[in-house]
PDB file of C-alpha atoms in Angstrom:
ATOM      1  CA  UNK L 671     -15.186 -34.735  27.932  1.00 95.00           C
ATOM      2  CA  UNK L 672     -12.090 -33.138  26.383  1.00 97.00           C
ATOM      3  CA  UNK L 673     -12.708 -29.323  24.312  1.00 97.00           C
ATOM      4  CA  UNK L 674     -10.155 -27.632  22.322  1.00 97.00           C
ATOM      5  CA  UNK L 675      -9.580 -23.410  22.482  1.00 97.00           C
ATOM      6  CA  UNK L 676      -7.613 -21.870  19.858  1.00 95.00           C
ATOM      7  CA  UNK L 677      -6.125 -18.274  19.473  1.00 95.00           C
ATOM      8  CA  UNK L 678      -4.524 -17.343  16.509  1.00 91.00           C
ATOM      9  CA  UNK L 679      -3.345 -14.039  16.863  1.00 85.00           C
ATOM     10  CA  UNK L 680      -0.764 -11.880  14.993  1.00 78.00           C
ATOM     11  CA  UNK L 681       2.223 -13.025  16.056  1.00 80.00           C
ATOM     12  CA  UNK L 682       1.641 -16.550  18.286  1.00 87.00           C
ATOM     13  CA  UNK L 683      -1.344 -18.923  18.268  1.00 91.00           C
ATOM     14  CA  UNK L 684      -2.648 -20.345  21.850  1.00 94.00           C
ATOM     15  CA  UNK L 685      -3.794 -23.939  22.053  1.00 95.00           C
ATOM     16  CA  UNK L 686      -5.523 -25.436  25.743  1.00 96.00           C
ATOM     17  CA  UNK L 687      -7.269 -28.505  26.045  1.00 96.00           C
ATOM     18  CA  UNK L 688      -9.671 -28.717  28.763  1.00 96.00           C
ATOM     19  CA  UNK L 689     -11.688 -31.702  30.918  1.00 96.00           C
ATOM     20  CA  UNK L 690     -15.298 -31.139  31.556  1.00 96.00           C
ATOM     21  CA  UNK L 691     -14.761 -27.704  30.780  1.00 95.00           C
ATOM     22  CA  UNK L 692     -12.888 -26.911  34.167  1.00 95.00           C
ATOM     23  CA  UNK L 693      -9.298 -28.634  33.977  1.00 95.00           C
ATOM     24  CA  UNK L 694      -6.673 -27.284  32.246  1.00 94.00           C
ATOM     25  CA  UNK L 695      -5.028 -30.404  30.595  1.00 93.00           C
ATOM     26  CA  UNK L 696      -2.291 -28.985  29.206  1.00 91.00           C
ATOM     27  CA  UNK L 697      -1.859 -25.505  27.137  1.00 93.00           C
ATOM     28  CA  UNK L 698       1.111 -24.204  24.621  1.00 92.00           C
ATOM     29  CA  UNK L 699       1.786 -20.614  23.244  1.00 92.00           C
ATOM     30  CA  UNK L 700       2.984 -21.280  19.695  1.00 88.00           C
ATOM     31  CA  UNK L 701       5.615 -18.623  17.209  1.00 82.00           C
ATOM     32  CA  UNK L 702       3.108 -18.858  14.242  1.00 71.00           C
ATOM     33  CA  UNK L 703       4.014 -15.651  12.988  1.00 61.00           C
ATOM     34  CA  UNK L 704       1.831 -13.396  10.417  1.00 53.00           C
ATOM     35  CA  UNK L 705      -0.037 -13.587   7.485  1.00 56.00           C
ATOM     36  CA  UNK L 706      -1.767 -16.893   5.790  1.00 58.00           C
ATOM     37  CA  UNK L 707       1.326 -19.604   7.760  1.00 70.00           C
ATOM     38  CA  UNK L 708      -0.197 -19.196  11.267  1.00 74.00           C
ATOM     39  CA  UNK L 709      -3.551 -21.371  10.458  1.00 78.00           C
ATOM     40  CA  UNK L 710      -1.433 -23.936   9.061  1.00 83.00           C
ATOM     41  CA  UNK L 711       1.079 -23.976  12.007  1.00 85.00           C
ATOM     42  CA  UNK L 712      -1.652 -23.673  14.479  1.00 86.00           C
ATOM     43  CA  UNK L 713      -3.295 -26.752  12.656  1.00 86.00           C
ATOM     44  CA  UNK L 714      -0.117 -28.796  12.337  1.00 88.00           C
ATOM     45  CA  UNK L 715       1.060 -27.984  16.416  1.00 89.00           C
ATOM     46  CA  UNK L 716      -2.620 -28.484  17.904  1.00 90.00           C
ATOM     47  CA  UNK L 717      -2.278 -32.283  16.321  1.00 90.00           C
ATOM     48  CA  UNK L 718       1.074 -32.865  17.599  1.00 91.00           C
ATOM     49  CA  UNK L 719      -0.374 -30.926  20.793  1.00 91.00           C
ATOM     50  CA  UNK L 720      -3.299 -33.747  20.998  1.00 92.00           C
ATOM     51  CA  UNK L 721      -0.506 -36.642  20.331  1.00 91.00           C
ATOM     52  CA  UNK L 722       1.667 -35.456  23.334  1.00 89.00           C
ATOM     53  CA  UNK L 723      -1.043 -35.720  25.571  1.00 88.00           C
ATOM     54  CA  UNK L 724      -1.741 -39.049  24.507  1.00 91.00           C
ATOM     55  CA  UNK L 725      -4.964 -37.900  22.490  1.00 92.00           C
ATOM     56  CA  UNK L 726      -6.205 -37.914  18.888  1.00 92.00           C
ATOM     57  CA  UNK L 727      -8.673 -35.361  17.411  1.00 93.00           C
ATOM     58  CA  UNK L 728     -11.113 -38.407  17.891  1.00 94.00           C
ATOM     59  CA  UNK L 729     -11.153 -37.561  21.742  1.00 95.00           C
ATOM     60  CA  UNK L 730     -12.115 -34.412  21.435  1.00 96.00           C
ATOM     61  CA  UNK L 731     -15.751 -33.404  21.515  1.00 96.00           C
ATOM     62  CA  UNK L 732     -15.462 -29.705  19.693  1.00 97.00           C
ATOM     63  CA  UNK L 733     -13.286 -27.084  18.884  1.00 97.00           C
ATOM     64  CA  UNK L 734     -13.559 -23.586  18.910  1.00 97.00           C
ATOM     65  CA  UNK L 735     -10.416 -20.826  17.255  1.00 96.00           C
ATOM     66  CA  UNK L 736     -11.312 -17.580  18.038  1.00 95.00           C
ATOM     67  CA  UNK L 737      -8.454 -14.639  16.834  1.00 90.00           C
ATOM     68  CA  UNK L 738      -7.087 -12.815  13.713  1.00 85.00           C
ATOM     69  CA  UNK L 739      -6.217 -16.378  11.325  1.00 85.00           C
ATOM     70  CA  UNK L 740     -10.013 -18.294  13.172  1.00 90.00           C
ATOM     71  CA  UNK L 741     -11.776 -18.267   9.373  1.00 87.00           C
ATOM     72  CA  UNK L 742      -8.278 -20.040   8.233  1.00 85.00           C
ATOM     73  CA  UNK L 743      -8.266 -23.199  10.651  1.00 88.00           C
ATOM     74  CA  UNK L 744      -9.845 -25.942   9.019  1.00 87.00           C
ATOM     75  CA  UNK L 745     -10.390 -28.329  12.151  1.00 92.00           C
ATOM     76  CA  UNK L 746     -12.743 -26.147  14.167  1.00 94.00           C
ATOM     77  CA  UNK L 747     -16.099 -26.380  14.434  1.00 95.00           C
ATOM     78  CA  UNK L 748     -16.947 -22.905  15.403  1.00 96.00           C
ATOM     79  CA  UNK L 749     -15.355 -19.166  15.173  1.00 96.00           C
ATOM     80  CA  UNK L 750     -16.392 -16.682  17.925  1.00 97.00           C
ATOM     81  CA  UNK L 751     -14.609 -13.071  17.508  1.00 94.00           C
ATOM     82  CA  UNK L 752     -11.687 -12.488  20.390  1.00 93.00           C
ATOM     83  CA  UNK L 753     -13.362 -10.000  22.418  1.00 95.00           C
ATOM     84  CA  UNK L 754     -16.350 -12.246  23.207  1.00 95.00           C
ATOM     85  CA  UNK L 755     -13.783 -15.199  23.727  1.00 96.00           C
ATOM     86  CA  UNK L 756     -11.247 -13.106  26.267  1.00 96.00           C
ATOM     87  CA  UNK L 757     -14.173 -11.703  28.004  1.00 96.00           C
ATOM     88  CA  UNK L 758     -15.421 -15.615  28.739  1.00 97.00           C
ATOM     89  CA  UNK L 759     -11.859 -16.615  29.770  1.00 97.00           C
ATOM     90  CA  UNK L 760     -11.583 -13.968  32.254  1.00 97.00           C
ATOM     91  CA  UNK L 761     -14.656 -14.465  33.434  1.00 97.00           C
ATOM     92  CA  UNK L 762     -13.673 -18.057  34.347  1.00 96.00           C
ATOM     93  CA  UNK L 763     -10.568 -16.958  35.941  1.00 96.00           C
ATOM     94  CA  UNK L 764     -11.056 -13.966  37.312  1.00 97.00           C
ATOM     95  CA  UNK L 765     -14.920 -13.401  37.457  1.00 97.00           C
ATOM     96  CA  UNK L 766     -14.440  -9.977  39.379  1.00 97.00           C
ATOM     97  CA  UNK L 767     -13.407  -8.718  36.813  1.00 98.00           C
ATOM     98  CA  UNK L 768     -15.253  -5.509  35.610  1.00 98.00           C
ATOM     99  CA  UNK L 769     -12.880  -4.185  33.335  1.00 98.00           C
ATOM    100  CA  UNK L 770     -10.919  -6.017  30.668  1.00 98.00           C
ATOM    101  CA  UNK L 771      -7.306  -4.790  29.200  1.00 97.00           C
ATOM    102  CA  UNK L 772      -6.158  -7.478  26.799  1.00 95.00           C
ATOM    103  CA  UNK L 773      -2.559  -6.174  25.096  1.00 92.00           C
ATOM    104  CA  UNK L 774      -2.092  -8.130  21.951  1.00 86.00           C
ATOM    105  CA  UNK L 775       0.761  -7.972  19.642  1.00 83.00           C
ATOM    106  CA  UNK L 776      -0.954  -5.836  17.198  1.00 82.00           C
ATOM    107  CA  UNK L 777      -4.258  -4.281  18.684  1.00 86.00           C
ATOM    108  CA  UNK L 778      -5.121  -3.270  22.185  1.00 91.00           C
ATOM    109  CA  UNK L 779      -8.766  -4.085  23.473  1.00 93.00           C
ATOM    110  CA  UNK L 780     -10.353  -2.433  26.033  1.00 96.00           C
ATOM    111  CA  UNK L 781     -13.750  -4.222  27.514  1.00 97.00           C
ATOM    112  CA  UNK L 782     -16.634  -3.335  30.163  1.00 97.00           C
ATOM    113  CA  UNK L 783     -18.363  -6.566  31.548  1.00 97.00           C
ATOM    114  CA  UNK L 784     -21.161  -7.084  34.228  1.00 95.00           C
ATOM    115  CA  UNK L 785     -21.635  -8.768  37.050  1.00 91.00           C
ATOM    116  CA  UNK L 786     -22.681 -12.023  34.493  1.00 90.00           C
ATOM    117  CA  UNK L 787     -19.550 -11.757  32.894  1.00 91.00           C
ATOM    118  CA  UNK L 788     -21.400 -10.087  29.330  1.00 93.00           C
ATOM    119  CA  UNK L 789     -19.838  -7.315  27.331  1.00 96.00           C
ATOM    120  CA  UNK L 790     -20.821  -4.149  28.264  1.00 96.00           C
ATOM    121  CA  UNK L 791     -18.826  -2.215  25.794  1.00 96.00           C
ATOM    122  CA  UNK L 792     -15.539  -2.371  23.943  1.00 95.00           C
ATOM    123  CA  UNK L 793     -12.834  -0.370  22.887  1.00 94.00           C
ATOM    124  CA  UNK L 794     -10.311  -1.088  20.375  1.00 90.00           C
ATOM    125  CA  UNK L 795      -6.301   0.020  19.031  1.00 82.00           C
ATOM    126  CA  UNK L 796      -6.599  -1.136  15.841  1.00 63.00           C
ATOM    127  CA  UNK L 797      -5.503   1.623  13.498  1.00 65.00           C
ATOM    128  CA  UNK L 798      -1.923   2.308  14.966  1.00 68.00           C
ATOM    129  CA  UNK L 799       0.934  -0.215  16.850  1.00 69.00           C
ATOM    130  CA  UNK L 800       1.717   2.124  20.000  1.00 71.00           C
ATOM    131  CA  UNK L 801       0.350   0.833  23.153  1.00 75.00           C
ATOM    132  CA  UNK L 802       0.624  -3.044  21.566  1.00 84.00           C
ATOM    133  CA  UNK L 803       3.193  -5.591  21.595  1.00 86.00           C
ATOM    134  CA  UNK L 804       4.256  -4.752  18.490  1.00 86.00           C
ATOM    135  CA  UNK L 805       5.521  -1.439  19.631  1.00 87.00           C
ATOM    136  CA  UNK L 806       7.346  -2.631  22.672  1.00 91.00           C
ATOM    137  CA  UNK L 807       9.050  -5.244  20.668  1.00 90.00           C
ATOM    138  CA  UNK L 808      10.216  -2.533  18.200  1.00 90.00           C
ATOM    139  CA  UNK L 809      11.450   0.040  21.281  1.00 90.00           C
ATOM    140  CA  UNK L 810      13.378  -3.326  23.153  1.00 93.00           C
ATOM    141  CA  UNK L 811      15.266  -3.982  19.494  1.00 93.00           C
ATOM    142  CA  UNK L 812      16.405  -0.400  19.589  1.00 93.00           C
ATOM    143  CA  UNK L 813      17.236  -0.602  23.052  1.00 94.00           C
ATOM    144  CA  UNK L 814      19.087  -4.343  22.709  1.00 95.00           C
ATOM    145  CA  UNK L 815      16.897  -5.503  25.597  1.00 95.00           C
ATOM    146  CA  UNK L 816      15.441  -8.901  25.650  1.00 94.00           C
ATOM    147  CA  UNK L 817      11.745  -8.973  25.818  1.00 90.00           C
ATOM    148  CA  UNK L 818      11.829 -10.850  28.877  1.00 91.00           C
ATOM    149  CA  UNK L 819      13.852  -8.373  30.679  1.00 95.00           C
ATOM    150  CA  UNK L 820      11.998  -5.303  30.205  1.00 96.00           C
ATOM    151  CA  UNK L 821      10.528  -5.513  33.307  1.00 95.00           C
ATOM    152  CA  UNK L 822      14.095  -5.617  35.172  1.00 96.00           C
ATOM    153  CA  UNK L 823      15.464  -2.803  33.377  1.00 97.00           C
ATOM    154  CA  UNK L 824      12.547  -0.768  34.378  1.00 97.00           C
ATOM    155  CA  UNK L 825      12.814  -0.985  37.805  1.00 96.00           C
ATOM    156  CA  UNK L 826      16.584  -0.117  37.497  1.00 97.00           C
ATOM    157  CA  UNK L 827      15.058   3.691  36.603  1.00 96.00           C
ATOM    158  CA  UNK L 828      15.372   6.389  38.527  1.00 96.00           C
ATOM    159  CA  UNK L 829      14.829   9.051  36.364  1.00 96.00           C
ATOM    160  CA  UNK L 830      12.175   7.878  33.350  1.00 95.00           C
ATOM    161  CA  UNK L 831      12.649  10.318  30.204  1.00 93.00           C
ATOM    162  CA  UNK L 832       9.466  11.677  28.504  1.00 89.00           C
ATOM    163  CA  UNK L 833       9.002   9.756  25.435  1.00 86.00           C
ATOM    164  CA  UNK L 834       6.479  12.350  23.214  1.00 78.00           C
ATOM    165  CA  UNK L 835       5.525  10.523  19.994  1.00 68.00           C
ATOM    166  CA  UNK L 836       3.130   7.716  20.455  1.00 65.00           C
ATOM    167  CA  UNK L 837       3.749   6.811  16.416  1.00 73.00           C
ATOM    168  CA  UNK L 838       5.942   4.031  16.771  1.00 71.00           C
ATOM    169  CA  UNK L 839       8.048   5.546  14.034  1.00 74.00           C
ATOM    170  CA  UNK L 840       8.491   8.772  15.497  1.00 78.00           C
ATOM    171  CA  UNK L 841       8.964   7.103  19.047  1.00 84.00           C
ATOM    172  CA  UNK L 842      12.032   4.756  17.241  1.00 85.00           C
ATOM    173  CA  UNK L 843      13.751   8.315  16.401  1.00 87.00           C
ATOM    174  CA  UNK L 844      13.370   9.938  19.429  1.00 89.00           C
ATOM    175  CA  UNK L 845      14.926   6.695  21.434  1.00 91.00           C
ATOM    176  CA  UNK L 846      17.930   6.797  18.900  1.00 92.00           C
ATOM    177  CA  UNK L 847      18.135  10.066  19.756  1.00 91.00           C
ATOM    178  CA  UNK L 848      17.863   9.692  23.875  1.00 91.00           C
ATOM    179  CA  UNK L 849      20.435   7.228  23.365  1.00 93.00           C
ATOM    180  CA  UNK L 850      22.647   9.679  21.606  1.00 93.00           C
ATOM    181  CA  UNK L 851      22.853  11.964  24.760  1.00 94.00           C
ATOM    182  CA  UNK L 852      23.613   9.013  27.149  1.00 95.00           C
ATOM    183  CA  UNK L 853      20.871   8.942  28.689  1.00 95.00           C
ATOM    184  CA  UNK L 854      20.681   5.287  30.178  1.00 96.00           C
ATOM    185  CA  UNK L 855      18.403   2.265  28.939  1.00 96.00           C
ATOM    186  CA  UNK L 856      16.542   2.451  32.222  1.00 97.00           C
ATOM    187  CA  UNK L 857      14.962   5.400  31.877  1.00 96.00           C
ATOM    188  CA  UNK L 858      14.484   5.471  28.235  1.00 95.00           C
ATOM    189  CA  UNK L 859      12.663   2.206  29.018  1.00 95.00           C
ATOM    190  CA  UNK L 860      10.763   3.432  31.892  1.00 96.00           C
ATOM    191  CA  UNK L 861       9.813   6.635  29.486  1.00 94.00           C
ATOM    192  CA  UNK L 862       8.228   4.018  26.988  1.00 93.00           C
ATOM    193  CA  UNK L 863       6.078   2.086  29.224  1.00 95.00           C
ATOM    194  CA  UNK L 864       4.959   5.540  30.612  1.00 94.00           C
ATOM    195  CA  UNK L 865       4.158   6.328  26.892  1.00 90.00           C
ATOM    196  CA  UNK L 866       2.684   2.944  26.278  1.00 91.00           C
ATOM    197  CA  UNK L 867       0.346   2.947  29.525  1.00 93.00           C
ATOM    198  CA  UNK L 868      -0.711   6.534  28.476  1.00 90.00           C
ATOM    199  CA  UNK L 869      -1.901   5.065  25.217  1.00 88.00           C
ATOM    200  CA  UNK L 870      -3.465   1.986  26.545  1.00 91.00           C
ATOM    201  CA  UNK L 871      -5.240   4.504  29.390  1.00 92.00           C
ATOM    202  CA  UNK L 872      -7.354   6.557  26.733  1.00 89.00           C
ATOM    203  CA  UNK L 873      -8.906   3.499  25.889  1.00 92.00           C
ATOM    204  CA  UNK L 874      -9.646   2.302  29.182  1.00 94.00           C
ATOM    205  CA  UNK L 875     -11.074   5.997  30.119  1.00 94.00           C
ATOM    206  CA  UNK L 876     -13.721   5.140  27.384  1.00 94.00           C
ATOM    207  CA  UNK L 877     -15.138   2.615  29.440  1.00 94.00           C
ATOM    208  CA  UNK L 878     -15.556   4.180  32.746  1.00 94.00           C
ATOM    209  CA  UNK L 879     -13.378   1.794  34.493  1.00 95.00           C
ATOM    210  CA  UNK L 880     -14.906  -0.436  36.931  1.00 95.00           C
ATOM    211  CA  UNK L 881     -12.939  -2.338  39.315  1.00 94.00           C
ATOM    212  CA  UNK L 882     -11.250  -5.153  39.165  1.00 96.00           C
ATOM    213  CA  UNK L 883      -9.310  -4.019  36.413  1.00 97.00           C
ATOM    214  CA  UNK L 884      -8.035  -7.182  35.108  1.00 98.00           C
ATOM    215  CA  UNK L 885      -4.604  -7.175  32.252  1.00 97.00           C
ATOM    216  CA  UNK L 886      -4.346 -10.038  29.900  1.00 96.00           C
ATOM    217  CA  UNK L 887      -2.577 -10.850  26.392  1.00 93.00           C
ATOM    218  CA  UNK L 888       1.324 -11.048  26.146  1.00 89.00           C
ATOM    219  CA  UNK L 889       1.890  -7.631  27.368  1.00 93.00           C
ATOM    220  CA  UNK L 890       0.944  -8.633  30.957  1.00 94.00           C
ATOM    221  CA  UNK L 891       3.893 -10.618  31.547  1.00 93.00           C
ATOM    222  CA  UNK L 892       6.133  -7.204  31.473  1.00 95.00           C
ATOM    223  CA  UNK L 893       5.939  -5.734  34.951  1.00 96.00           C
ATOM    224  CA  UNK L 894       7.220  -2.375  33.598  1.00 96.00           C
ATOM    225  CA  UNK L 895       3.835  -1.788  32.017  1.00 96.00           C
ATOM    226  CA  UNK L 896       1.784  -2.836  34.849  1.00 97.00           C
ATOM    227  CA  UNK L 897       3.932  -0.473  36.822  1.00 97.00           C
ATOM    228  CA  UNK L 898       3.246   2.567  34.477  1.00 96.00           C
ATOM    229  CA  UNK L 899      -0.352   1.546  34.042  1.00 97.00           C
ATOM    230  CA  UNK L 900      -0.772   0.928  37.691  1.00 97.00           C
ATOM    231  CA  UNK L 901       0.260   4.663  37.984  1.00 96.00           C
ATOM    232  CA  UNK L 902      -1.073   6.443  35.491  1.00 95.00           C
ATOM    233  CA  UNK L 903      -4.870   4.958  36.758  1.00 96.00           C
ATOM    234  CA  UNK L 904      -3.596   5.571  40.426  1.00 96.00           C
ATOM    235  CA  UNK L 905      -5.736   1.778  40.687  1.00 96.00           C
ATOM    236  CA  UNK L 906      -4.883  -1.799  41.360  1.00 96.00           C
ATOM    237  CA  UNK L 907      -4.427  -4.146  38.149  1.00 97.00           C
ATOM    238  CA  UNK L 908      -4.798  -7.713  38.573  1.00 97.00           C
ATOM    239  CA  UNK L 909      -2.890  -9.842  35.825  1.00 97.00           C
ATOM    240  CA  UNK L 910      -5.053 -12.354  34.516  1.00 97.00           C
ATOM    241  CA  UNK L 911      -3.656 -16.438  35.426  1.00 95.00           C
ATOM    242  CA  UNK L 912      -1.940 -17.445  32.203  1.00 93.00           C
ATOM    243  CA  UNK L 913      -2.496 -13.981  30.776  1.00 95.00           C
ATOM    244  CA  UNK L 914      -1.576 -14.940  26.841  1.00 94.00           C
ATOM    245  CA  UNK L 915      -3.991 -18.070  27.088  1.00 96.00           C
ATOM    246  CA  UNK L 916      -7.498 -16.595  28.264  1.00 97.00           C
ATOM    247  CA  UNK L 917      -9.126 -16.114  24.294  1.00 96.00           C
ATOM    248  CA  UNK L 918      -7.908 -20.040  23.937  1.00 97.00           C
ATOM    249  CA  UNK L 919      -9.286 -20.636  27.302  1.00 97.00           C
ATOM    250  CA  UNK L 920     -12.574 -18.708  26.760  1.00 97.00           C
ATOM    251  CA  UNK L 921     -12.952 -20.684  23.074  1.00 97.00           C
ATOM    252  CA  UNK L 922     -12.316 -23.896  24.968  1.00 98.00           C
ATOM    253  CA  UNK L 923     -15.123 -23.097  27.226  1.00 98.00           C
ATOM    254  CA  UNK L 924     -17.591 -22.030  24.676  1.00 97.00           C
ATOM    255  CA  UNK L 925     -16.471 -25.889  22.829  1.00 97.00           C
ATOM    256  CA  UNK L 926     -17.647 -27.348  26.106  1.00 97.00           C
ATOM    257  CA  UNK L 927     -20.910 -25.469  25.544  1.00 96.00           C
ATOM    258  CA  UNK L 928     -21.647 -26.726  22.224  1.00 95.00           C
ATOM    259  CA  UNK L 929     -20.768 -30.265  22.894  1.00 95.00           C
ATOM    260  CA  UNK L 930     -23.295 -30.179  25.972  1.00 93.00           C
ATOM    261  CA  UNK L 931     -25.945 -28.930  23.521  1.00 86.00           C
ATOM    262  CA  UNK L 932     -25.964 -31.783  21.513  1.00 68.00           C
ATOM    263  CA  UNK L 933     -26.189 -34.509  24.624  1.00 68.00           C
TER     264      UNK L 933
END
C-alpha cells in the first residue's frame, strides 16, 4: 500500500511517498515559494513526483497535506494542522523524543510529547521572523554567505559579537554596522546564531524541556545553530533523520491510517 505526506510550508513544500506505512519510497523538498503558487506547485511536482517513481495517483491509497497552503491542495483527502503532523513524524523516527523544536522558515514551534508520542503542549513564533529561517536567510544575504555554509563560517569564530536586537530589522542594522568596524563574518555569524538560539530557547523554556530534545525543519541542517542552541541549554540536541521532511512524513503516516480504516 503506497500513502502520500505533503508539507506546504512558507517557503518549500515536502512530498514522501511511503510503503505500508514504514518505507520511505522516495521524498523531494520542493522551492514553492509564498502566497496562493505553492498549492499549485506542490500539486503539479507531487504528480510528476508519482510519474518518476513509476506511479500514478491511481496507486496511491490516500493523501494527507498538512502545513501553511494544506486547505489549497486539491488532491488530498485530509488536512491535519503541522504540529500534530511533526509531532507523528518524529515520533516515527525518533520516538525518544520528549521535546520537539521544529525551525520553519517563518514560525518556530516548540512541542512537549509523552511517552505515546501525544502533544503535551505547544509553543509557537508566529508573530515575529527572529529565531526562523526567514531571519537567518536575511542575516546570510547581508553577510554574502551561502545558506549552506553557515555552519562552516561559524566554526571559523573565535570571538562571536553580541548581536542585541532580536527584530530582524534592527538585527540587519546592527550587522551593517559590525561589518563597518571590521569585525569578521565569523563572529558576526556566530553572534547571530547565539541571538537566534536565545530566541528559539524562550520557547523551549515554556515547555519544561524533557529529554531527548529532538531539532527538525530546515534550520536543523545549519550546525551553527545546533552549536549555539546546544550551548545556551547546556543539553544534547538530536537532529531529527531528514529534518525538513518529518510534517510530510508524519501526514504520510496518518494517510496510512485512514486507508487501513476503510479495509
Amino acid at each position: 500500500m503506497y500513502t502520500m505526506g505533503v508539507d506546504i510550508g512558507s517557503t518549500s513544500s515536502k512530498i514522501i511517498i511511503l510503503e505500508d506505512g514504514i518505507k520511505i519510497i522516495g521524498n523531494i523538498v520542493v522551492q514553492s515559494g509564498t502566497g496562493t503558487s505553492g498549492p499549485t506547485i506542490a500539486t503539479a511536482k507531487a504528480k510528476s513526483f508519482l510519474s518518476n517513481n513509476n506511479l500514478t495517483l491511481d496507486d496511491i491509497s490516500k493523501i494527507v497535506v498538512t502545513g501553511y497552503g494544506r486547505f489549497s491542495f486539491d488532491i488530498a483527502d485530509k488536512q491535519i494542522s503541522e504540529i500534530t503532523c511533526h509531532t507523528k513524524g518524529i515520533n516515527f523516527l525518533v520516538p525518544e523524543a520528549r521535546t520537539i523544536l521544529d525551525i520553519g522558515g517563518q514560525d518556530t514551534k516548540a512541542i512537549s510529547v509523552n511517552d505515546k508520542g501525544q502533544v503535551l503542549q505547544f509553543f509557537m513564533n508566529d508573530k515575529c521572523a527572529a529565531g526562523t529561517g526567514r531571519f537567518l536567510e536575511v542575516m546570510a544575504k547581508i553577510l554574502e554567505i551561502p545558506l549552506e555554509k553557515m555552519g562552516e563560517y561559524d566554526r571559523l569564530s573565535t570571538n562571536p559579537v553580541a548581536i542585541s536586537s532580536t527584530c530582524t530589522v534592527f538585527a540587519e542594522s546592527e550587522v551593517i554596522s559590525q561589518l563597518s568596524k571590521g569585525i569578521s563574518k565569523e563572529n558576526i555569524l556566530a553572534g547571530v546564531h547565539n541571538s537566534t538560539a536565545n530566541k528559539v530557547c524562550g520557547l523551549l523554556y515554556r515547555t519544561g524541556i524533557k529529554e531527548k530534545i529532538v531539532l527538525c525543519g530546515g534550520v536543523a541542517q545549519n550546525q551553527g545553530v545546533v552549536r549555539a542552541l546546544q550551548e545556551e541549554l547546556k543539553k544534547e540536541i538530536t537532529i531529527a533523520p531528514h529534518p525538513q521532511m518529518t510534517g510530510a512524513i508524519g501526514a504520510a503516516l496518518f494517510a496510512y491510517e485512514e486507508a487501513n480504516k476503510n479495509l
